Coordinates of C-alpha atoms and ligand atoms in Angstrom, one line a residue:
Chain A
M1 CA 50.2 -4.9 -0.5
A2 CA 50.8 -1.3 0.4
P3 CA 53.6 0.3 -1.7
K4 CA 57.1 -0.3 0.0
V5 CA 58.8 2.5 1.8
Q6 CA 62.4 3.4 1.8
V7 CA 63.9 3.8 5.3
Q8 CA 67.3 5.2 6.3
T9 CA 68.8 4.3 9.4
T10 CA 72.1 3.9 11.2
I11 CA 72.6 0.3 12.3
N12 CA 75.6 -0.6 14.6
N13 CA 77.4 2.6 13.5
E14 CA 76.8 1.9 9.7
P15 CA 74.4 3.7 7.5
V16 CA 71.7 1.2 6.3
Q17 CA 69.0 1.9 3.7
F18 CA 66.1 -0.9 3.4
L19 CA 62.7 -1.2 1.8
C20 CA 59.8 -2.3 3.7
E21 CA 56.0 -2.5 3.8
P22 CA 54.5 -0.3 6.5
R23 CA 52.9 -3.3 8.3
Q24 CA 56.4 -4.9 8.6
S25 CA 57.8 -4.7 12.2
L26 CA 61.3 -3.4 12.7
L27 CA 62.2 -7.1 13.9
E28 CA 61.1 -8.5 10.7
C29 CA 62.9 -5.8 8.7
L30 CA 66.2 -6.5 10.6
R31 CA 66.0 -10.0 10.2
D32 CA 64.5 -10.6 6.7
V33 CA 65.4 -7.5 4.8
V34 CA 68.7 -6.3 6.4
G35 CA 69.8 -10.0 7.1
L36 CA 70.6 -9.3 10.9
T37 CA 69.5 -12.6 12.4
G38 CA 70.9 -12.1 15.8
T39 CA 67.8 -10.5 17.0
K40 CA 65.3 -13.2 17.7
E41 CA 61.5 -13.6 17.6
G42 CA 59.9 -15.2 20.8
C43 CA 56.4 -14.1 21.2
G44 CA 55.7 -11.2 18.7
D45 CA 53.6 -9.4 21.3
G46 CA 56.0 -7.4 23.3
N47 CA 56.1 -9.8 26.5
C48 CA 59.3 -12.0 26.0
G49 CA 62.0 -9.4 25.3
S50 CA 63.9 -11.5 23.0
C51 CA 63.6 -9.0 20.2
T52 CA 65.1 -6.3 22.4
I53 CA 67.2 -3.7 20.4
K54 CA 68.5 -0.3 21.1
L55 CA 66.6 2.4 19.3
G56 CA 67.9 5.9 19.8
D57 CA 69.0 5.9 23.5
R58 CA 66.1 3.4 24.7
I59 CA 65.7 -0.2 24.5
V60 CA 62.5 -1.4 23.0
T61 CA 60.9 -4.7 21.7
S62 CA 61.4 -4.5 18.0
C63 CA 58.2 -6.6 17.4
L64 CA 56.4 -3.7 18.6
V65 CA 58.0 -0.9 16.3
L66 CA 57.1 -0.6 12.7
G67 CA 60.3 -0.6 10.2
V68 CA 59.0 2.8 8.8
E69 CA 59.0 4.1 12.3
A70 CA 63.0 3.5 12.2
E71 CA 63.5 6.3 9.8
G72 CA 66.4 8.6 10.7
E73 CA 67.0 6.5 13.8
T74 CA 70.2 5.1 15.3
I75 CA 69.9 1.3 16.1
T76 CA 72.1 -1.1 18.1
T77 CA 71.6 -4.8 17.6
I78 CA 73.4 -7.7 19.2
E79 CA 75.8 -7.8 16.2
G80 CA 76.9 -4.4 17.4
L81 CA 77.9 -5.4 21.0
A82 CA 81.3 -7.0 20.4
H83 CA 84.2 -5.1 19.2
G84 CA 85.4 -7.0 16.1
N85 CA 86.7 -10.3 17.5
T86 CA 86.6 -9.3 21.1
L87 CA 83.6 -10.1 22.9
H88 CA 81.6 -7.5 25.1
P89 CA 82.3 -8.1 29.0
L90 CA 78.6 -9.2 29.2
Q91 CA 78.9 -11.7 26.3
K92 CA 82.1 -13.1 28.2
A93 CA 80.3 -13.1 31.5
F94 CA 77.2 -14.9 30.1
L95 CA 79.5 -17.6 28.8
E96 CA 81.6 -17.9 32.0
H97 CA 78.5 -17.9 34.0
A98 CA 76.6 -20.4 31.8
A99 CA 73.9 -17.8 31.8
L100 CA 72.2 -19.3 28.5
Q101 CA 71.2 -22.8 27.2
C102 CA 69.0 -22.7 24.0
G103 CA 70.3 -19.0 23.6
I104 CA 67.2 -17.7 22.1
C105 CA 66.6 -15.2 24.9
T106 CA 70.3 -14.2 25.0
P107 CA 70.6 -11.4 22.5
G108 CA 67.5 -9.6 24.2
F109 CA 69.1 -10.3 27.8
L110 CA 72.5 -8.8 26.5
I111 CA 71.1 -5.7 24.9
A112 CA 69.0 -5.0 27.8
A113 CA 71.8 -5.6 30.4
D114 CA 74.2 -3.3 28.5
A115 CA 71.6 -0.6 28.8
L116 CA 71.2 -1.2 32.5
L117 CA 74.9 -1.0 33.0
Q118 CA 75.2 2.4 31.2
K119 CA 72.6 3.7 33.5
H120 CA 73.5 2.0 36.7
P121 CA 77.1 1.0 36.8
H122 CA 76.7 -1.1 39.9
P123 CA 72.9 -2.2 39.9
T124 CA 71.6 -4.0 43.1
E125 CA 70.2 -7.6 42.5
D126 CA 66.6 -5.9 42.9
Q127 CA 67.5 -3.2 40.1
T128 CA 68.7 -5.9 37.8
R129 CA 65.6 -8.2 38.2
F130 CA 63.2 -5.2 37.8
W131 CA 65.0 -3.8 34.6
L132 CA 65.1 -7.2 33.1
S133 CA 61.7 -8.2 33.7
N134 CA 60.7 -7.6 30.3
N135 CA 63.0 -10.4 29.3
L136 CA 62.0 -14.0 29.7
C137 CA 64.1 -17.0 29.9
R138 CA 62.5 -20.5 29.8
C139 CA 65.8 -22.4 30.4
T140 CA 68.0 -21.0 33.1
G141 CA 65.9 -19.9 35.8
Y142 CA 67.5 -16.3 35.7
D143 CA 69.9 -16.6 38.7
K144 CA 72.8 -17.3 36.3
I145 CA 72.0 -14.2 34.2
I146 CA 71.7 -12.0 37.2
R147 CA 75.2 -13.3 38.5
A148 CA 76.5 -12.8 34.9
V149 CA 75.3 -9.1 34.8
Q150 CA 76.8 -8.5 38.2
A151 CA 80.0 -9.9 37.1
A152 CA 80.1 -7.7 34.0
A153 CA 79.3 -4.8 36.0
V154 CA 82.7 -5.4 38.0
E155 CA 84.6 -6.1 35.0
I156 CA 83.4 -2.9 33.2
H157 CA 83.1 -0.4 36.1
G158 CA 85.5 -2.2 38.7
A159 CA 84.3 -3.0 42.2
P160 CA 81.7 -0.8 43.7
Q161 CA 83.0 1.6 46.1
Chain B
M1 CA 49.6 -8.4 9.8
K2 CA 47.2 -6.9 7.1
A3 CA 48.7 -4.4 4.8
F4 CA 48.2 -0.5 5.6
D5 CA 49.7 2.7 4.7
Y6 CA 51.6 4.8 7.2
T7 CA 51.9 8.5 7.6
A8 CA 53.6 10.6 10.3
P9 CA 52.2 14.2 10.1
A10 CA 54.1 17.1 11.7
T11 CA 51.2 19.1 12.8
L12 CA 47.9 18.8 14.5
P13 CA 45.6 20.1 11.9
E14 CA 47.2 17.7 9.3
A15 CA 46.5 14.8 11.8
V16 CA 42.9 15.8 12.3
G17 CA 42.5 16.4 8.4
L18 CA 43.7 12.7 7.9
L19 CA 41.3 11.4 10.6
V20 CA 38.3 13.3 8.9
S21 CA 39.1 12.0 5.4
Q22 CA 39.8 8.5 6.6
P23 CA 37.6 7.6 9.3
S24 CA 39.0 3.9 9.4
A25 CA 42.5 5.3 10.2
R26 CA 44.1 4.5 13.6
L27 CA 46.5 6.6 15.6
L28 CA 49.8 5.2 16.5
A29 CA 51.5 6.4 19.7
G30 CA 54.0 3.9 21.3
G31 CA 52.2 1.0 19.5
T32 CA 52.4 -1.3 22.5
D33 CA 48.5 -1.8 22.2
L34 CA 47.8 -1.0 18.6
I35 CA 50.5 -3.1 16.9
V36 CA 49.5 -6.1 19.2
Q37 CA 46.0 -5.5 18.2
L38 CA 46.6 -5.1 14.4
R39 CA 48.8 -8.3 14.4
S40 CA 46.2 -10.5 16.3
G41 CA 43.7 -9.0 13.9
R42 CA 41.6 -7.7 16.8
K43 CA 41.9 -4.2 15.0
E44 CA 42.1 -3.2 11.3
A45 CA 43.5 -0.3 9.7
D46 CA 43.9 1.2 6.3
L47 CA 46.1 3.9 7.3
V48 CA 48.3 4.2 10.4
I49 CA 48.7 7.8 11.5
D50 CA 51.9 8.0 13.7
I51 CA 51.5 11.1 16.1
K52 CA 54.9 11.1 17.6
K53 CA 56.2 13.8 15.1
I54 CA 53.5 16.5 16.3
P55 CA 55.3 18.7 18.9
E56 CA 52.4 19.4 21.0
L57 CA 51.8 15.8 21.5
N58 CA 55.5 15.4 22.9
A59 CA 55.3 18.3 25.5
L60 CA 56.2 17.5 29.0
D61 CA 55.7 20.8 30.9
F62 CA 54.9 21.9 34.5
D63 CA 53.7 25.2 35.5
P64 CA 52.6 26.1 39.1
I65 CA 49.5 27.7 37.9
A66 CA 48.6 25.7 34.8
G67 CA 49.6 22.4 36.2
L68 CA 51.2 19.4 34.6
T69 CA 50.7 19.0 30.8
I70 CA 51.4 15.4 29.6
G71 CA 51.3 15.4 25.7
A72 CA 49.6 12.4 24.4
A73 CA 52.8 10.7 22.9
V74 CA 55.1 11.1 25.7
P75 CA 56.5 7.7 26.7
C76 CA 56.4 6.5 30.2
Y77 CA 60.3 6.6 30.7
R78 CA 60.1 10.4 30.2
L79 CA 57.7 10.8 33.2
T80 CA 59.7 8.4 35.5
A81 CA 63.0 10.5 34.7
H82 CA 61.2 13.7 35.2
L83 CA 62.4 15.7 38.4
V84 CA 59.5 17.7 38.9
I85 CA 57.1 14.6 38.3
Q86 CA 59.4 12.9 40.9
S87 CA 59.1 15.7 43.6
H88 CA 55.2 16.8 42.7
F89 CA 53.7 13.7 41.5
P90 CA 55.6 10.8 42.8
A91 CA 52.8 8.4 42.4
L92 CA 52.8 9.3 38.5
A93 CA 56.4 8.5 38.3
E94 CA 55.6 5.2 40.0
V95 CA 52.8 4.3 37.7
A96 CA 55.0 5.0 34.6
S97 CA 57.8 2.7 35.9
W98 CA 55.2 -0.1 36.4
I99 CA 53.3 -0.1 33.0
G100 CA 55.0 -3.0 31.2
G101 CA 58.8 -3.4 31.7
T102 CA 61.8 -1.3 30.6
Q103 CA 61.3 -1.9 26.9
I104 CA 57.7 -1.2 26.9
Q105 CA 58.2 2.1 29.0
G106 CA 60.6 3.2 26.0
R107 CA 57.6 3.5 23.9
A108 CA 54.4 3.3 25.7
S109 CA 52.5 6.5 26.5
I110 CA 49.8 7.6 29.2
G111 CA 48.0 8.8 26.4
G112 CA 47.9 5.4 24.6
N113 CA 46.9 3.8 27.9
L114 CA 43.9 6.2 28.4
C115 CA 42.8 5.8 24.9
N116 CA 43.1 2.1 24.8
A117 CA 40.4 2.3 27.5
A118 CA 41.3 -1.2 29.4
P119 CA 39.4 -1.6 32.3
S120 CA 42.7 -2.7 33.9
A121 CA 44.8 0.3 32.8
D122 CA 47.1 1.2 35.4
S123 CA 47.3 5.0 34.9
I124 CA 43.8 5.7 34.6
P125 CA 42.8 5.5 38.3
L126 CA 45.5 7.8 39.4
L127 CA 44.7 10.3 36.7
I128 CA 41.1 10.3 38.1
A129 CA 42.2 10.7 41.5
L130 CA 44.4 13.6 40.7
G131 CA 41.5 15.4 39.0
A132 CA 43.2 15.3 35.4
T133 CA 41.3 16.3 32.4
A134 CA 41.9 15.2 28.8
L135 CA 42.2 17.9 26.0
I136 CA 40.9 16.7 22.8
A137 CA 41.2 18.3 19.2
G138 CA 38.9 17.7 16.3
P139 CA 37.5 19.2 13.3
G140 CA 35.2 21.3 15.6
G141 CA 38.0 22.7 17.5
R142 CA 39.0 21.8 21.1
R143 CA 37.3 20.5 24.1
T144 CA 38.1 19.3 27.5
V145 CA 36.8 16.0 29.3
A146 CA 37.3 14.8 32.9
I147 CA 39.2 11.5 32.8
E148 CA 36.4 9.8 34.8
D149 CA 34.1 10.5 31.9
F150 CA 36.7 9.6 29.2
C151 CA 36.2 5.7 28.9
T152 CA 32.9 4.7 27.9
A153 CA 33.2 0.7 27.6
P154 CA 36.0 -1.8 27.4
G155 CA 38.3 -0.5 24.6
R156 CA 36.0 2.5 23.9
N157 CA 36.5 6.0 24.7
Q158 CA 34.7 9.5 24.3
L159 CA 36.5 10.5 21.2
A160 CA 34.1 11.3 18.2
S161 CA 35.1 10.5 14.7
G162 CA 37.9 12.8 13.7
E163 CA 39.2 13.7 17.2
L164 CA 42.2 12.9 19.0
L165 CA 43.8 13.2 22.4
V166 CA 46.2 16.1 22.5
S167 CA 47.4 16.0 26.2
I168 CA 46.5 15.1 29.7
Q169 CA 46.3 18.0 32.0
I170 CA 46.7 17.5 35.8
P171 CA 46.2 20.5 38.2
T172 CA 49.1 21.3 40.6
P173 CA 47.9 19.7 44.0
A174 CA 47.1 21.8 47.0
P175 CA 49.6 22.1 49.7
H176 CA 49.5 19.1 52.1
S177 CA 48.3 16.8 49.3
G178 CA 49.3 13.2 48.6
A179 CA 48.3 10.5 46.2
A180 CA 49.2 6.9 45.4
Y181 CA 48.3 4.3 43.0
L182 CA 48.8 0.4 44.2
R183 CA 47.9 -2.6 42.2
F184 CA 47.6 -6.0 43.3
I185 CA 49.7 -8.4 40.9
P186 CA 50.8 -12.2 41.5
R187 CA 54.4 -11.4 40.4
N188 CA 56.3 -8.2 41.4
E189 CA 56.5 -6.8 38.0
M190 CA 55.3 -6.9 34.4
D191 CA 51.8 -8.1 35.0
I192 CA 48.1 -7.0 34.7
A193 CA 46.3 -5.7 37.7
V194 CA 43.9 -8.0 39.3
V195 CA 42.9 -4.9 41.2
G196 CA 44.4 -1.2 41.3
A197 CA 43.3 1.7 43.5
G198 CA 44.4 5.3 42.8
V199 CA 43.9 7.8 45.5
A200 CA 44.6 11.4 46.2
V201 CA 43.8 13.3 49.6
T202 CA 44.3 17.0 51.2
I203 CA 44.8 17.5 54.7
A204 CA 44.6 20.6 56.9
D205 CA 45.0 20.5 60.8
G206 CA 44.8 16.8 61.0
V207 CA 41.4 16.6 58.9
F208 CA 40.8 15.5 55.3
T209 CA 39.7 18.6 53.2
A210 CA 39.4 16.8 49.9
A211 CA 39.7 13.1 48.7
R212 CA 39.2 11.3 45.3
I213 CA 39.3 7.5 44.9
A214 CA 39.3 5.3 41.7
L215 CA 39.7 1.8 41.0
S216 CA 41.0 -0.4 38.1
A217 CA 40.0 -3.8 36.9
V218 CA 36.6 -4.2 38.8
A219 CA 34.0 -2.8 36.2
P220 CA 33.9 -2.4 32.6
T221 CA 35.8 1.0 32.8
P222 CA 38.0 2.4 35.3
L223 CA 35.7 3.2 38.3
F224 CA 35.7 6.6 39.9
V225 CA 33.8 6.2 43.5
P226 CA 33.1 9.9 44.5
A227 CA 31.1 8.6 47.6
A228 CA 34.5 6.9 49.0
G229 CA 36.2 10.3 48.8
A230 CA 33.4 12.2 50.2
A231 CA 33.3 9.9 53.2
L232 CA 36.9 11.2 54.1
V233 CA 36.1 14.9 53.8
G234 CA 35.8 16.4 57.3
Q235 CA 36.9 13.3 59.0
P236 CA 40.1 13.4 61.3
V237 CA 43.2 11.4 59.9
A238 CA 42.8 8.1 61.5
P239 CA 42.5 4.3 60.5
A240 CA 38.7 4.3 61.0
A241 CA 38.2 6.9 58.4
L242 CA 40.5 5.1 56.0
E243 CA 38.9 1.9 56.4
A244 CA 35.2 3.6 56.0
A245 CA 36.3 4.9 52.7
A246 CA 37.8 1.5 51.7
Q247 CA 34.7 -0.2 52.4
I248 CA 32.7 2.3 50.3
A249 CA 35.2 1.7 47.5
Q250 CA 34.7 -2.2 47.7
S251 CA 30.8 -1.9 47.8
A252 CA 31.0 0.3 44.6
A253 CA 33.1 -2.2 42.6
A254 CA 31.4 -4.8 40.3
P255 CA 34.1 -7.0 39.2
I256 CA 34.0 -10.2 37.1
S257 CA 35.6 -13.6 37.7
D258 CA 38.2 -14.5 35.1
M259 CA 41.6 -16.3 35.1
R260 CA 43.3 -13.4 37.2
G261 CA 40.9 -13.7 40.0
T262 CA 37.2 -14.4 41.1
A263 CA 34.8 -11.6 41.6
A264 CA 34.8 -12.3 45.5
Y265 CA 38.6 -12.2 45.6
R266 CA 38.6 -8.9 43.7
K267 CA 35.9 -7.4 45.9
H268 CA 38.1 -8.3 48.9
L269 CA 41.2 -6.7 47.3
C270 CA 39.4 -3.5 46.5
A271 CA 39.2 -2.6 50.3
V272 CA 42.7 -3.7 51.0
M273 CA 44.3 -1.9 48.0
T274 CA 42.4 1.3 48.7
R275 CA 43.2 1.4 52.4
R276 CA 46.9 0.8 51.7
A277 CA 47.0 3.3 49.0
L278 CA 45.3 5.9 51.4
E279 CA 48.1 5.2 54.0
I280 CA 50.7 6.1 51.5
A281 CA 48.8 9.2 50.2
V282 CA 48.4 10.4 53.9
T283 CA 52.2 10.0 54.6
R284 CA 53.0 12.1 51.4
A285 CA 50.4 14.7 52.3
Q286 CA 51.8 15.0 55.7
E287 CA 55.4 15.4 54.2
N288 CA 54.2 18.3 51.8
Ligands
FAD1 C1 54.4 -6.6 27.4 C2 53.4 -5.7 27.8 C3 53.0 -5.1 29.1 C4 52.1 -4.3 29.4 N1 52.0 -3.8 30.6 C5 51.0 -3.0 31.0 C6 50.6 -2.6 32.5 O1 51.5 -3.1 33.2 N2 49.7 -1.7 32.8 C7 49.2 -1.2 31.7 O2 48.0 -0.4 32.1 N3 49.2 -1.5 30.3 C8 50.2 -2.3 30.1 N4 50.4 -2.7 28.8 C9 49.5 -2.1 27.7 C10 50.1 -0.9 27.1 O3 51.6 -1.0 26.9 C11 49.5 0.5 27.8 O4 48.2 0.6 27.5 C12 50.2 1.7 27.0 O5 50.1 2.7 27.7 C13 49.8 2.1 25.6 O6 50.3 3.3 25.0 P1 50.9 3.2 23.6 O7 51.6 4.7 23.5 O8 51.8 2.2 23.3 O9 49.5 3.2 23.0 P2 49.3 2.8 21.3 O10 49.3 1.3 21.2 O11 50.0 3.5 20.3 O12 47.7 3.3 21.2 C14 46.7 2.6 22.2 C15 45.5 3.1 21.6 O13 45.0 4.3 21.7 C16 45.1 5.0 20.3 N5 45.5 6.2 20.6 C17 47.0 6.3 20.8 N6 47.0 7.8 20.9 C18 46.1 8.6 20.7 C19 45.7 9.8 20.6 N7 46.5 10.7 21.0 N8 44.2 10.2 20.4 C20 43.5 9.1 20.2 N9 43.6 7.8 20.3 C21 45.0 7.3 20.5 C22 45.4 4.0 19.4 O14 44.8 4.1 18.3 C23 45.1 2.7 20.0 O15 43.8 2.3 19.8 C24 51.4 -3.6 28.4 C25 51.6 -4.0 27.1 C26 52.5 -4.9 26.7 C27 52.8 -5.3 25.3
FES2 S1 59.2 -11.2 20.2 FE1 59.2 -9.3 20.8 S2 58.9 -9.3 23.0 FE2 58.6 -11.5 22.3
FES3 S1 68.6 -19.7 27.2 FE1 66.7 -20.7 26.5 S2 65.2 -19.2 26.8 FE2 66.9 -18.4 27.7

């Protein structure tokens, strides 16, 4: 075992320090070391997107980032999306549109969709599907997810002009 | 994943020094190939050297005379968002937006795509078509290699022990030039090319004055087909010329059959993708 390394980060607006081995993925560190289990592991090789988090100003698959690479970084996970007890409009829209069944893919979709709506306040269906192509869902068939994202866009940014 | 040490040097000489003293070390850019390979056991490392803290490897600069410099660690999203790349190298902005999905593009670099040397790597045919070169640093100093000579076998490249890729240099295209990369995939996004074609052309007075064509996923390495480009030079811009070049590209391809497609299917696609890519490149050249 290589010696453990101390990593200093900001997670969901809180300073967080954790100890990890260099071989541990950031996903593993978040779940098993920091105890933030909202972020899910699906494939472990970058394909399914269920481990999506925001690292700095980009979304990434946290299974393909080493925990040690997070030194000095700002991270947002699914636990940071709601405001206290008030759900984020995307979370509300996913519930209202039944955009989840088993829910394993949901945290990843929500973090990815949040980044989409920050970049494109009113994404087209094509833009939405293309942006979310790194997120796989085995249950819903995607349509309800797309509708939920569109509804949340209107909720957050108003109807498109 | 097997245990390894991690270090993130701040300078190029430090990185080269580490590579020389620990030949079993692996370089980490975006990690979208390397971490997958380490986790599956396909590759091993005692030391992982993160190159993302080295300023020169994060450079993304355009100079009309020197051309475009893409630092080896620059992630794809920076290329897609770059205004000069959008206007001068639209095909490159497109390729960067097709490698993986949004999350992968937040990490994956073109340098990593090149060094990983997959036969199906999407950026490499276009880099070859654009006449790009690889700037390499090592214990013996620096050297430059044409991209078409960089990959030597699946997963293998030109780099000698102690060497690393510093940047990719793309010359400024001549006036009335255009380029395109097209890949065939069964879905519309996030898939590995069955066949890809990268092309670049220059046109003067309705006649091709220069052309370069390269293919992916049809040979052990990305395949430069100089004869296909040469067949266009001196020809008037017309469908027959494009088709002739596409046929030469097709006959140069030596694909295998695998779960993505049979060799015969891939052969057929070579001509189709080359011709369609040429049509886009011609349109772009005529607009420039
Ligand atoms: C879900 C998913 C989808 C993908 N889709 C595509 C796709 O559509 N098209 C495609 O072409 N690829 C695809 N890939 C593969 C991968 O994302 C690309 O090859 C990417 O460009 C690699 O860049 P990186 O920065 O992540 O490289 P890394 O993984 O960091 O490195 C790749 C290799 O190059 C070496 N290396 C890195 N930098 C240097 C350097 N400066 N000098 C010497 N050696 C170096 C590393 O040691 C490693 O062996 C996909 C991968 C995943 C996980
Ligand atoms: S677990 Fe990371 S992409 Fe599937
Ligand atoms: S809800 Fe089950 S995978 Fe998406």
